Short mmCIF file of C-alpha atoms in Angstrom, two decimals:
data_model
loop_
_atom_site.label_atom_id
_atom_site.label_comp_id
_atom_site.label_asym_id
_atom_site.label_seq_id
_atom_site.Cartn_x
_atom_site.Cartn_y
_atom_site.Cartn_z
CA MET E 1 76.18 159.03 54.70
CA SER E 2 78.25 160.82 52.06
CA HIS E 3 78.76 164.57 52.12
CA SER E 4 78.43 166.58 48.95
CA GLY E 5 81.72 167.28 47.28
CA ARG E 6 83.56 164.65 49.35
CA LYS E 7 84.50 161.12 48.49
CA VAL E 8 84.47 160.01 52.13
CA VAL E 9 81.46 157.95 53.17
CA ARG E 10 80.81 157.92 56.91
CA ARG E 11 78.82 155.32 58.79
CA TYR E 12 76.52 156.15 61.70
CA TYR E 13 74.33 154.25 64.15
CA GLY E 14 70.94 155.75 64.89
CA PRO E 15 67.36 154.79 65.81
CA PRO E 16 65.01 153.77 62.98
CA SER E 17 62.61 156.42 61.73
CA ARG E 18 59.62 154.78 63.48
CA ILE E 19 61.15 155.80 66.85
CA PHE E 20 60.85 159.47 65.90
CA GLU E 21 57.24 158.92 64.90
CA GLU E 22 56.31 157.00 68.05
CA PHE E 23 58.24 159.18 70.52
CA PRO E 24 58.61 162.63 68.93
CA ASP E 25 59.11 164.41 72.29
CA ASP E 26 61.73 161.97 73.58
CA SER E 27 64.01 161.75 70.58
CA ASP E 28 66.27 164.42 69.10
CA ARG E 29 67.43 162.07 66.32
CA PRO E 30 70.65 160.94 68.00
CA THR E 31 73.33 159.43 65.81
CA PHE E 32 76.69 157.94 66.73
CA ARG E 33 79.76 157.82 64.51
CA ALA E 34 80.20 154.12 63.79
CA GLU E 35 83.98 154.03 64.12
CA THR E 36 83.81 155.74 67.52
CA ILE E 37 81.20 153.33 68.87
CA GLU E 38 82.83 150.23 67.39
CA ARG E 39 86.24 151.20 68.78
CA ALA E 40 84.78 151.69 72.27
CA VAL E 41 82.72 148.48 72.20
CA LEU E 42 85.64 146.41 70.91
CA GLU E 43 87.97 147.79 73.56
CA LYS E 44 85.51 146.97 76.36
CA LEU E 45 85.05 143.45 74.97
CA ARG E 46 88.83 143.08 74.67
CA GLN E 47 89.27 144.08 78.33
CA PHE E 48 86.47 141.78 79.46
CA MET E 49 87.71 138.76 77.51
CA SER E 50 91.29 139.33 78.67
CA ASP E 51 90.28 138.96 82.32
CA GLU E 52 91.53 135.59 83.58
CA ARG E 53 88.39 134.97 85.68
CA ASN E 54 86.18 135.47 82.66
CA LYS E 55 88.33 133.21 80.51
CA ARG E 56 88.16 130.47 83.16
CA ALA E 57 84.37 130.83 83.37
CA ILE E 58 83.99 130.53 79.60
CA ARG E 59 86.30 127.48 79.45
CA THR E 60 84.29 125.86 82.25
CA GLU E 61 81.04 126.50 80.36
CA ILE E 62 82.47 125.06 77.13
CA ASP E 63 83.59 121.94 79.01
CA ARG E 64 80.24 121.59 80.82
CA ARG E 65 78.15 121.93 77.67
CA THR E 66 80.39 119.57 75.72
CA LYS E 67 80.08 116.87 78.40
CA LYS E 68 76.33 117.43 78.64
CA ALA E 69 75.91 117.12 74.85
CA VAL E 70 77.98 113.91 74.78
CA ALA E 71 75.96 112.46 77.68
CA ASN E 72 72.66 113.31 75.96
CA VAL E 73 73.75 111.71 72.69
CA SER E 74 74.98 108.56 74.49
CA ARG E 75 71.73 108.24 76.44
CA ILE E 76 69.55 108.59 73.33
CA GLU E 77 71.75 106.19 71.34
CA SER E 78 71.37 103.61 74.12
CA GLN E 79 67.57 104.01 74.11
CA LEU E 80 67.52 103.75 70.32
CA ALA E 81 69.56 100.53 70.41
CA ASP E 82 67.12 99.00 72.94
CA VAL E 83 64.09 99.87 70.79
CA ARG E 84 65.73 98.52 67.64
CA ALA E 85 66.54 95.24 69.43
CA LYS E 86 62.87 94.94 70.41
CA ILE E 87 61.80 95.62 66.80
CA GLU E 88 64.19 92.96 65.52
CA ARG E 89 62.94 90.35 68.00
CA ALA E 90 59.31 91.21 67.33
CA THR E 91 59.86 90.92 63.57
CA GLU E 92 61.39 87.47 64.06
CA ASN E 93 58.52 86.45 66.35
CA LEU E 94 55.98 87.71 63.83
CA ALA E 95 57.34 85.31 61.22
CA LEU E 96 56.89 82.37 63.61
CA ALA E 97 53.73 83.53 65.40
CA ASN E 98 50.37 81.81 65.49
CA ARG E 99 47.61 83.60 63.64
CA GLU E 100 45.91 84.72 66.86
CA ASP E 101 49.15 86.32 68.14
CA ILE E 102 49.83 88.37 65.01
CA PRO E 103 47.57 91.39 65.86
CA GLY E 104 49.23 91.81 69.27
CA ILE E 105 52.78 91.58 67.91
CA THR E 106 51.88 93.93 65.05
CA LYS E 107 50.57 96.51 67.54
CA LEU E 108 53.76 96.26 69.61
CA LEU E 109 55.86 96.69 66.47
CA ALA E 110 53.95 99.81 65.47
CA GLY E 111 54.51 101.34 68.92
CA TRP E 112 58.23 100.57 68.92
CA ARG E 113 58.67 101.92 65.40
CA GLU E 114 57.00 105.14 66.52
CA GLN E 115 59.42 105.28 69.46
CA GLU E 116 62.32 104.68 67.05
CA SER E 117 61.21 107.60 64.87
CA THR E 118 60.89 109.90 67.91
CA LEU E 119 64.33 108.90 69.22
CA LYS E 120 65.89 109.50 65.78
CA ASP E 121 64.53 113.06 65.85
CA LYS E 122 65.85 113.57 69.39
CA LEU E 123 69.25 112.24 68.35
CA ARG E 124 69.44 114.68 65.42
CA GLN E 125 68.55 117.54 67.75
CA ALA E 126 71.07 116.43 70.38
CA ASN E 127 73.81 116.26 67.75
CA GLY E 128 72.99 119.70 66.40
CA GLN E 129 72.17 121.78 69.47
CA HIS E 130 73.81 123.16 72.59
CA ALA E 131 77.22 121.63 71.95
CA PRO E 132 80.10 124.08 71.44
CA SER E 133 82.07 123.63 68.25
CA PRO E 134 85.22 121.48 68.54
CA GLU E 135 87.29 124.61 67.85
CA ALA E 136 85.86 126.53 70.82
CA MET E 137 88.48 125.45 73.36
CA ALA E 138 91.28 125.91 70.82
CA VAL E 139 90.11 129.48 70.28
CA MET E 140 90.10 130.11 74.03
CA ASN E 141 93.67 128.82 74.26
CA ARG E 142 94.73 131.36 71.60
CA LEU E 143 92.53 134.16 72.91
CA ASP E 144 95.27 136.54 74.07
CA ASP E 145 96.90 136.45 70.63
CA LEU E 146 93.55 136.87 68.87
CA LEU E 147 92.55 139.82 71.04
CA ALA E 148 95.87 141.53 70.32
CA ARG E 149 95.18 141.26 66.58
CA LEU E 150 91.52 142.36 66.43
CA ASP E 151 92.46 145.32 64.26
CA GLU E 152 93.51 142.87 61.52
CA ALA E 153 90.20 140.99 61.57
CA ASP E 154 87.93 140.78 58.56
CA ARG E 155 84.91 142.94 59.35
CA GLU E 156 82.27 140.31 58.55
CA LYS E 157 84.05 137.56 60.47
CA LEU E 158 84.53 139.85 63.44
CA ALA E 159 80.84 140.81 63.36
CA PHE E 160 79.93 137.10 63.38
CA ALA E 161 82.23 136.47 66.36
CA ILE E 162 80.68 139.37 68.28
CA ARG E 163 77.18 138.04 67.61
CA GLN E 164 78.24 134.79 69.31
CA THR E 165 79.31 136.81 72.35
CA VAL E 166 76.97 139.81 72.57
CA LYS E 167 73.19 139.76 72.81
CA ARG E 168 72.61 143.52 72.61
CA VAL E 169 74.44 146.85 72.74
CA THR E 170 72.35 149.73 74.10
CA LEU E 171 73.48 153.35 73.74
CA ARG E 172 71.97 156.45 75.34
CA ARG E 173 72.74 160.11 74.74
CA GLU E 174 72.17 163.21 76.80
CA ARG E 175 72.65 166.73 75.47
CA ARG E 176 73.57 169.55 77.84
CA GLY E 177 73.62 173.25 77.16
CA ALA E 178 71.80 175.28 74.55
CA GLY E 179 72.63 176.20 71.02
CA THR E 180 75.13 174.50 68.78
CA ARG E 181 78.44 176.09 69.82
CA HIS E 182 78.25 175.26 73.52
CA ARG E 183 76.23 172.07 73.44
CA ILE E 184 77.86 169.06 75.12
CA THR E 185 76.78 165.53 74.28
CA LEU E 186 77.37 162.77 76.83
CA TRP E 187 76.65 159.15 76.12
CA ASP E 188 76.60 155.87 77.99
CA GLY E 189 75.19 152.38 77.59
CA VAL E 190 75.69 148.69 78.23
CA ILE E 191 76.92 145.61 76.39
CA GLU E 192 74.65 142.67 77.25
CA LEU E 193 76.35 139.29 76.88
CA ARG E 194 74.63 136.19 75.59
CA ASP E 195 73.09 134.05 78.33
CA ASP E 196 74.92 130.89 77.24
CA LEU E 197 78.41 132.38 77.29
CA GLY E 198 79.20 131.16 80.80
CA VAL E 199 79.67 134.62 82.31
CA ALA E 200 76.71 136.61 83.54
CA GLY E 201 75.87 140.26 83.51
CA VAL E 202 76.53 143.32 81.40
CA ILE E 203 79.54 145.47 80.59
CA PRO E 204 78.86 149.17 81.24
CA LEU E 205 79.81 151.79 78.64
CA THR E 206 80.57 155.29 79.89
CA ASP E 207 81.27 158.64 78.27
CA ASP E 208 84.96 158.11 79.13
CA ASP E 209 84.98 155.00 76.96
#
């Protein structure tokens, strides 16, 4: 939003217009100054991520998911090797088989090749899903330094990092008093963390924040 006669452009968070149309009696078009909200949310996240118990829980989750991903890949690779060995033996047998045995061996080959294709797909999925990046633990080991320098972060990169941590931020506003001069606006809310972070629950936001 830019004000007439001013060069300053201010950013706000607010509900989409459909909310006013769907709930005209419940909404007084609340808006929140973006820098105020972002400063409060970042500070709460900084406090939460600085807590040693939370850091231990996240490290434990990274380690658990890494081991699980490695175990899944190893298991599928072992199954794939077994199926490929069967295909190789069946192919050799097919070359030496009697005519009456060829249909049976061919049917077995078709089944094993189908299994091979399925296992290849599973292996691709196992390699690409649920495993933390190799840098995850390194980031956790530098977390205190990174948290101290959040103000220097590139906005887009910081937004990406927060999306890996936060599922949803909910804000609520309550207006007290009448008129414009004596009206008081209080707000609160919650920061909901992603389910796969390793730490459960929500971080409350209060008017004091």
